[in-house]
PDB file of C-alpha atoms in Angstrom:
ATOM      1  CA  SER A 193      97.125  51.580   0.948  1.00 45.00           C
ATOM      2  CA  GLN A 194      93.459  52.431   0.524  1.00 49.00           C
ATOM      3  CA  GLN A 195      91.683  49.909  -1.617  1.00 60.00           C
ATOM      4  CA  GLY A 196      88.280  51.518  -1.747  1.00 68.00           C
ATOM      5  CA  GLU A 197      86.854  54.903  -2.355  1.00 79.00           C
ATOM      6  CA  GLU A 198      83.387  55.553  -1.088  1.00 84.00           C
ATOM      7  CA  ASP A 199      80.807  57.880  -2.411  1.00 86.00           C
ATOM      8  CA  PRO A 200      79.315  60.027  -1.111  1.00 92.00           C
ATOM      9  CA  GLN A 201      81.551  61.023   1.791  1.00 90.00           C
ATOM     10  CA  ALA A 202      78.492  62.226   3.676  1.00 94.00           C
ATOM     11  CA  LEU A 203      74.778  61.624   3.259  1.00 96.00           C
ATOM     12  CA  SER A 204      71.897  63.288   5.065  1.00 96.00           C
ATOM     13  CA  ILE A 205      68.343  61.905   4.739  1.00 96.00           C
ATOM     14  CA  GLN A 206      65.019  61.776   6.561  1.00 97.00           C
ATOM     15  CA  GLU A 207      63.689  58.755   8.420  1.00 97.00           C
ATOM     16  CA  GLY A 208      61.862  56.396   6.099  1.00 97.00           C
ATOM     17  CA  GLU A 209      63.965  57.269   3.067  1.00 97.00           C
ATOM     18  CA  ASN A 210      66.421  54.889   1.453  1.00 97.00           C
ATOM     19  CA  ALA A 211      70.174  55.442   1.711  1.00 97.00           C
ATOM     20  CA  THR A 212      72.579  54.289  -0.981  1.00 97.00           C
ATOM     21  CA  MET A 213      76.342  54.229  -0.578  1.00 96.00           C
ATOM     22  CA  ASN A 214      78.835  53.245  -3.240  1.00 96.00           C
ATOM     23  CA  CYS A 215      82.289  51.743  -3.040  1.00 94.00           C
ATOM     24  CA  SER A 216      84.933  51.326  -5.724  1.00 94.00           C
ATOM     25  CA  TYR A 217      88.077  49.243  -5.381  1.00 92.00           C
ATOM     26  CA  LYS A 218      91.219  48.620  -7.371  1.00 90.00           C
ATOM     27  CA  THR A 219      92.332  44.987  -7.375  1.00 87.00           C
ATOM     28  CA  SER A 220      90.787  41.549  -7.785  1.00 89.00           C
ATOM     29  CA  ILE A 221      89.019  40.418  -4.652  1.00 91.00           C
ATOM     30  CA  ASN A 222      87.882  37.290  -2.899  1.00 91.00           C
ATOM     31  CA  ASN A 223      85.074  39.090  -1.095  1.00 93.00           C
ATOM     32  CA  LEU A 224      83.829  42.531  -0.119  1.00 94.00           C
ATOM     33  CA  GLN A 225      82.412  43.398   3.277  1.00 94.00           C
ATOM     34  CA  TRP A 226      80.454  46.298   4.717  1.00 95.00           C
ATOM     35  CA  TYR A 227      80.915  47.554   8.254  1.00 95.00           C
ATOM     36  CA  ARG A 228      79.172  50.101  10.402  1.00 96.00           C
ATOM     37  CA  GLN A 229      80.785  52.325  13.021  1.00 95.00           C
ATOM     38  CA  ASN A 230      78.910  54.371  15.548  1.00 92.00           C
ATOM     39  CA  SER A 231      80.682  57.527  16.630  1.00 85.00           C
ATOM     40  CA  GLY A 232      83.951  56.752  18.416  1.00 77.00           C
ATOM     41  CA  ARG A 233      83.289  53.039  18.652  1.00 83.00           C
ATOM     42  CA  GLY A 234      84.525  49.832  17.048  1.00 87.00           C
ATOM     43  CA  LEU A 235      83.305  48.441  13.738  1.00 92.00           C
ATOM     44  CA  VAL A 236      80.410  46.048  13.407  1.00 92.00           C
ATOM     45  CA  HIS A 237      80.271  43.587  10.519  1.00 93.00           C
ATOM     46  CA  LEU A 238      77.098  43.997   8.447  1.00 95.00           C
ATOM     47  CA  ILE A 239      77.350  41.777   5.394  1.00 95.00           C
ATOM     48  CA  LEU A 240      79.837  39.891   3.214  1.00 94.00           C
ATOM     49  CA  ILE A 241      79.472  39.318  -0.515  1.00 96.00           C
ATOM     50  CA  ARG A 242      81.758  36.944  -2.369  1.00 94.00           C
ATOM     51  CA  SER A 243      83.270  37.718  -5.750  1.00 94.00           C
ATOM     52  CA  ASN A 244      81.003  35.202  -7.497  1.00 95.00           C
ATOM     53  CA  GLU A 245      77.847  36.768  -6.038  1.00 97.00           C
ATOM     54  CA  ARG A 246      76.015  39.733  -7.531  1.00 97.00           C
ATOM     55  CA  GLU A 247      73.504  40.620  -4.851  1.00 98.00           C
ATOM     56  CA  LYS A 248      72.876  39.818  -1.224  1.00 97.00           C
ATOM     57  CA  HIS A 249      70.186  40.780   1.281  1.00 96.00           C
ATOM     58  CA  SER A 250      70.131  40.965   5.055  1.00 95.00           C
ATOM     59  CA  GLY A 251      67.065  42.514   6.659  1.00 96.00           C
ATOM     60  CA  ARG A 252      66.871  46.114   5.435  1.00 97.00           C
ATOM     61  CA  LEU A 253      70.289  45.877   3.786  1.00 97.00           C
ATOM     62  CA  ARG A 254      70.889  45.102   0.139  1.00 98.00           C
ATOM     63  CA  VAL A 255      74.400  44.830  -1.268  1.00 98.00           C
ATOM     64  CA  THR A 256      75.338  44.550  -4.915  1.00 98.00           C
ATOM     65  CA  LEU A 257      78.710  43.721  -6.411  1.00 97.00           C
ATOM     66  CA  ASP A 258      79.899  44.368  -9.958  1.00 97.00           C
ATOM     67  CA  THR A 259      83.349  42.847 -10.355  1.00 95.00           C
ATOM     68  CA  SER A 260      83.660  44.070 -13.949  1.00 95.00           C
ATOM     69  CA  LYS A 261      83.384  47.650 -12.696  1.00 95.00           C
ATOM     70  CA  LYS A 262      85.108  46.910  -9.398  1.00 95.00           C
ATOM     71  CA  SER A 263      82.285  48.500  -7.486  1.00 95.00           C
ATOM     72  CA  SER A 264      79.725  47.715  -4.822  1.00 96.00           C
ATOM     73  CA  SER A 265      76.722  49.470  -3.356  1.00 97.00           C
ATOM     74  CA  LEU A 266      74.985  49.267  -0.001  1.00 97.00           C
ATOM     75  CA  LEU A 267      71.295  50.148   0.158  1.00 98.00           C
ATOM     76  CA  ILE A 268      69.578  50.692   3.496  1.00 98.00           C
ATOM     77  CA  THR A 269      65.820  50.735   3.039  1.00 97.00           C
ATOM     78  CA  ALA A 270      63.338  52.573   5.253  1.00 97.00           C
ATOM     79  CA  SER A 271      66.120  54.202   7.246  1.00 97.00           C
ATOM     80  CA  ARG A 272      65.811  55.001  10.948  1.00 97.00           C
ATOM     81  CA  ALA A 273      67.522  57.562  13.153  1.00 96.00           C
ATOM     82  CA  ALA A 274      69.404  54.649  14.732  1.00 95.00           C
ATOM     83  CA  ASP A 275      71.073  53.986  11.348  1.00 97.00           C
ATOM     84  CA  THR A 276      73.092  57.178  11.821  1.00 97.00           C
ATOM     85  CA  ALA A 277      76.706  56.021  11.670  1.00 97.00           C
ATOM     86  CA  SER A 278      79.708  55.744   9.366  1.00 95.00           C
ATOM     87  CA  TYR A 279      79.681  52.910   6.861  1.00 96.00           C
ATOM     88  CA  PHE A 280      82.826  51.358   5.420  1.00 94.00           C
ATOM     89  CA  CYS A 281      83.436  48.906   2.646  1.00 94.00           C
ATOM     90  CA  ALA A 282      86.423  46.607   2.937  1.00 93.00           C
ATOM     91  CA  THR A 283      87.913  44.116   0.521  1.00 92.00           C
ATOM     92  CA  VAL A 284      89.811  40.875   0.948  1.00 89.00           C
ATOM     93  CA  SER A 285      92.094  39.992  -1.936  1.00 84.00           C
ATOM     94  CA  ARG A 286      92.618  36.478  -3.232  1.00 75.00           C
ATOM     95  CA  GLY A 287      95.106  34.551  -1.125  1.00 72.00           C
ATOM     96  CA  PHE A 288      95.150  37.072   1.719  1.00 70.00           C
ATOM     97  CA  GLN A 289      93.198  37.417   4.928  1.00 72.00           C
ATOM     98  CA  LYS A 290      93.645  41.096   5.634  1.00 80.00           C
ATOM     99  CA  LEU A 291      90.887  43.646   5.158  1.00 87.00           C
ATOM    100  CA  VAL A 292      91.613  46.809   3.215  1.00 89.00           C
ATOM    101  CA  PHE A 293      89.171  49.590   3.965  1.00 90.00           C
ATOM    102  CA  GLY A 294      87.607  52.409   2.039  1.00 87.00           C
ATOM    103  CA  THR A 295      87.373  55.895   3.457  1.00 87.00           C
ATOM    104  CA  GLY A 296      83.776  55.583   4.590  1.00 91.00           C
ATOM    105  CA  THR A 297      80.426  57.335   4.218  1.00 94.00           C
ATOM    106  CA  ARG A 298      78.942  59.287   7.115  1.00 94.00           C
ATOM    107  CA  LEU A 299      75.177  58.778   7.175  1.00 97.00           C
ATOM    108  CA  LEU A 300      72.891  61.090   9.133  1.00 97.00           C
ATOM    109  CA  VAL A 301      69.246  60.077   9.412  1.00 97.00           C
ATOM    110  CA  SER A 302      67.025  62.806  10.832  1.00 96.00           C
ATOM    111  CA  PRO A 303      63.765  62.003  12.628  1.00 92.00           C
TER     112      PRO A 303
ATOM    113  CA  ASP B 493      79.556  35.606  20.086  1.00 66.00           C
ATOM    114  CA  VAL B 494      83.243  36.279  19.598  1.00 61.00           C
ATOM    115  CA  LYS B 495      84.517  38.995  21.823  1.00 90.00           C
ATOM    116  CA  VAL B 496      87.554  41.142  21.175  1.00 95.00           C
ATOM    117  CA  THR B 497      88.589  43.166  24.180  1.00 95.00           C
ATOM    118  CA  GLN B 498      90.933  46.119  24.102  1.00 95.00           C
ATOM    119  CA  SER B 499      92.326  46.877  27.513  1.00 88.00           C
ATOM    120  CA  SER B 500      91.886  50.654  27.497  1.00 90.00           C
ATOM    121  CA  ARG B 501      89.169  52.835  26.032  1.00 92.00           C
ATOM    122  CA  TYR B 502      91.122  56.073  26.424  1.00 95.00           C
ATOM    123  CA  LEU B 503      94.822  56.538  27.014  1.00 96.00           C
ATOM    124  CA  VAL B 504      96.995  59.627  27.416  1.00 97.00           C
ATOM    125  CA  LYS B 505     100.767  59.218  27.188  1.00 97.00           C
ATOM    126  CA  ARG B 506     103.756  61.511  27.019  1.00 97.00           C
ATOM    127  CA  THR B 507     106.097  61.851  24.062  1.00 98.00           C
ATOM    128  CA  GLY B 508     108.921  59.325  24.298  1.00 97.00           C
ATOM    129  CA  GLU B 509     107.056  56.868  26.505  1.00 97.00           C
ATOM    130  CA  LYS B 510     106.841  53.192  25.608  1.00 97.00           C
ATOM    131  CA  VAL B 511     103.168  52.342  25.142  1.00 97.00           C
ATOM    132  CA  PHE B 512     101.493  48.941  25.144  1.00 97.00           C
ATOM    133  CA  LEU B 513      98.035  48.429  23.652  1.00 97.00           C
ATOM    134  CA  GLU B 514      96.562  45.066  24.527  1.00 96.00           C
ATOM    135  CA  CYS B 515      94.000  43.047  22.626  1.00 97.00           C
ATOM    136  CA  VAL B 516      92.464  39.738  23.685  1.00 97.00           C
ATOM    137  CA  GLN B 517      90.010  37.523  21.780  1.00 95.00           C
ATOM    138  CA  ASP B 518      88.095  34.607  23.229  1.00 93.00           C
ATOM    139  CA  MET B 519      87.278  32.386  20.251  1.00 85.00           C
ATOM    140  CA  ASP B 520      90.555  30.752  19.285  1.00 88.00           C
ATOM    141  CA  HIS B 521      90.898  32.795  16.102  1.00 90.00           C
ATOM    142  CA  GLU B 522      94.088  32.321  14.114  1.00 90.00           C
ATOM    143  CA  ASN B 523      94.281  35.831  12.668  1.00 92.00           C
ATOM    144  CA  MET B 524      94.633  39.092  14.530  1.00 95.00           C
ATOM    145  CA  PHE B 525      95.084  42.634  13.244  1.00 95.00           C
ATOM    146  CA  TRP B 526      95.916  46.143  14.415  1.00 97.00           C
ATOM    147  CA  TYR B 527      94.524  49.152  12.549  1.00 96.00           C
ATOM    148  CA  ARG B 528      94.695  52.848  13.215  1.00 96.00           C
ATOM    149  CA  GLN B 529      91.902  55.191  12.202  1.00 94.00           C
ATOM    150  CA  ASP B 530      92.378  58.865  11.408  1.00 92.00           C
ATOM    151  CA  PRO B 531      89.903  61.412  10.019  1.00 87.00           C
ATOM    152  CA  GLY B 532      90.067  61.561   6.251  1.00 82.00           C
ATOM    153  CA  LEU B 533      92.422  58.587   6.044  1.00 86.00           C
ATOM    154  CA  GLY B 534      90.104  55.777   7.067  1.00 86.00           C
ATOM    155  CA  LEU B 535      91.479  52.609   8.628  1.00 91.00           C
ATOM    156  CA  ARG B 536      95.049  51.628   7.863  1.00 93.00           C
ATOM    157  CA  LEU B 537      96.637  48.302   8.720  1.00 94.00           C
ATOM    158  CA  ILE B 538      99.649  48.480  11.025  1.00 96.00           C
ATOM    159  CA  TYR B 539     100.497  44.822  11.688  1.00 96.00           C
ATOM    160  CA  PHE B 540      98.805  41.458  11.533  1.00 94.00           C
ATOM    161  CA  SER B 541      99.469  37.940  12.713  1.00 94.00           C
ATOM    162  CA  TYR B 542      98.378  34.566  11.359  1.00 90.00           C
ATOM    163  CA  ASP B 543      99.675  32.500  14.247  1.00 90.00           C
ATOM    164  CA  VAL B 544     101.463  32.600  17.570  1.00 91.00           C
ATOM    165  CA  LYS B 545     104.884  34.268  17.371  1.00 87.00           C
ATOM    166  CA  MET B 546     104.215  35.174  13.773  1.00 89.00           C
ATOM    167  CA  LYS B 547     103.809  38.754  12.534  1.00 93.00           C
ATOM    168  CA  GLU B 548     103.552  40.566   9.237  1.00 93.00           C
ATOM    169  CA  LYS B 549     103.904  44.272   8.500  1.00 94.00           C
ATOM    170  CA  GLY B 550     100.879  46.079   7.237  1.00 93.00           C
ATOM    171  CA  ASP B 551     100.798  49.361   5.360  1.00 91.00           C
ATOM    172  CA  ILE B 552     102.120  51.649   8.107  1.00 95.00           C
ATOM    173  CA  PRO B 553     104.372  49.671  10.494  1.00 96.00           C
ATOM    174  CA  GLU B 554     106.926  52.424  11.129  1.00 96.00           C
ATOM    175  CA  GLY B 555     107.182  53.340  14.785  1.00 96.00           C
ATOM    176  CA  TYR B 556     105.287  50.243  15.910  1.00 98.00           C
ATOM    177  CA  SER B 557     106.042  46.668  16.851  1.00 97.00           C
ATOM    178  CA  VAL B 558     103.824  43.771  17.928  1.00 97.00           C
ATOM    179  CA  SER B 559     103.940  40.713  20.105  1.00 96.00           C
ATOM    180  CA  ARG B 560     101.911  37.524  19.953  1.00 96.00           C
ATOM    181  CA  GLU B 561     103.127  35.102  22.596  1.00 94.00           C
ATOM    182  CA  LYS B 562      99.724  33.449  23.061  1.00 94.00           C
ATOM    183  CA  LYS B 563      97.034  32.810  20.488  1.00 94.00           C
ATOM    184  CA  GLU B 564      94.424  34.925  22.228  1.00 95.00           C
ATOM    185  CA  ARG B 565      96.559  38.015  22.817  1.00 96.00           C
ATOM    186  CA  PHE B 566      98.017  40.464  20.307  1.00 97.00           C
ATOM    187  CA  SER B 567      99.871  43.486  21.649  1.00 97.00           C
ATOM    188  CA  LEU B 568     100.774  46.668  19.803  1.00 98.00           C
ATOM    189  CA  ILE B 569     103.857  48.478  21.065  1.00 98.00           C
ATOM    190  CA  LEU B 570     104.826  52.060  20.456  1.00 97.00           C
ATOM    191  CA  GLU B 571     108.539  52.011  21.260  1.00 94.00           C
ATOM    192  CA  SER B 572     108.800  55.789  21.713  1.00 97.00           C
ATOM    193  CA  ALA B 573     105.451  57.503  21.416  1.00 97.00           C
ATOM    194  CA  SER B 574     105.221  60.601  19.253  1.00 97.00           C
ATOM    195  CA  THR B 575     102.434  63.122  18.773  1.00 97.00           C
ATOM    196  CA  ASN B 576     101.749  61.854  15.243  1.00 97.00           C
ATOM    197  CA  GLN B 577     100.719  58.541  16.777  1.00 98.00           C
ATOM    198  CA  THR B 578      97.709  60.193  18.397  1.00 98.00           C
ATOM    199  CA  SER B 579      94.884  58.183  16.877  1.00 97.00           C
ATOM    200  CA  MET B 580      92.119  55.629  17.361  1.00 96.00           C
ATOM    201  CA  TYR B 581      93.555  52.096  17.434  1.00 97.00           C
ATOM    202  CA  LEU B 582      91.356  49.153  16.526  1.00 96.00           C
ATOM    203  CA  CYS B 583      92.131  45.492  17.040  1.00 96.00           C
ATOM    204  CA  ALA B 584      90.362  42.717  15.120  1.00 95.00           C
ATOM    205  CA  SER B 585      90.421  38.953  14.944  1.00 93.00           C
ATOM    206  CA  SER B 586      89.185  36.485  12.335  1.00 89.00           C
ATOM    207  CA  LEU B 587      89.017  32.765  11.680  1.00 81.00           C
ATOM    208  CA  ASP B 588      88.097  32.838   8.030  1.00 76.00           C
ATOM    209  CA  TYR B 589      86.594  35.942   6.500  1.00 74.00           C
ATOM    210  CA  GLY B 590      84.415  37.034   9.386  1.00 78.00           C
ATOM    211  CA  TYR B 591      86.130  39.809  11.312  1.00 88.00           C
ATOM    212  CA  THR B 592      85.292  40.945  14.807  1.00 92.00           C
ATOM    213  CA  PHE B 593      86.570  44.291  16.044  1.00 94.00           C
ATOM    214  CA  GLY B 594      87.232  45.570  19.517  1.00 95.00           C
ATOM    215  CA  SER B 595      85.740  48.849  20.729  1.00 93.00           C
ATOM    216  CA  GLY B 596      88.940  50.761  20.072  1.00 95.00           C
ATOM    217  CA  THR B 597      91.519  52.631  22.116  1.00 96.00           C
ATOM    218  CA  ARG B 598      91.716  56.367  21.650  1.00 96.00           C
ATOM    219  CA  LEU B 599      95.353  57.243  22.300  1.00 97.00           C
ATOM    220  CA  THR B 600      96.508  60.802  22.818  1.00 98.00           C
ATOM    221  CA  VAL B 601     100.238  61.517  22.916  1.00 98.00           C
ATOM    222  CA  VAL B 602     101.095  64.849  24.515  1.00 97.00           C
TER     223      VAL B 602
END
């Protein structure tokens, strides 16, 4: 079952602009994670935010989590052409280890 | 760094064949997972395992089985491949909440 819905499904921006992707989920979670997937490849873990955290930073990435709204956002600042990829949120529910993925956002960054 | 290796990058099989997809991890992780990825449907969990010889069904186990005889190896088996099993298959392992994925196997059933 899909836990998350991501918005937008596709995003096209210019290099240097910021990219924001949103994720909504349905059940209580232990943590939420963001992954990146280059075309036809495996997923790479970007960042994990726990349910008791509200914001987390890693380099050009900023993730927020609002458990009252069951939503999260991923902000990529000063985007580069190399950021072109699909981005997925995934949740881990309390007491379980398995990841449940959203449907993903395809990001295209043009030079 | 943890490495998760999937034995084949691309695979073409005939309908009715028995297909084995192999996944090996090198960091002694307890948990291993098999997902399939389809356009518009995202990643869906097929099976997972928390320990050797242990397996749990995910969201879409029909038509699949798994084997975990050794901690480092988790195999996905398509007992009788069908065209609707054409997909990208992704293996992952984790110790706690940090997941590492393999590069994927793109399986085409003709």
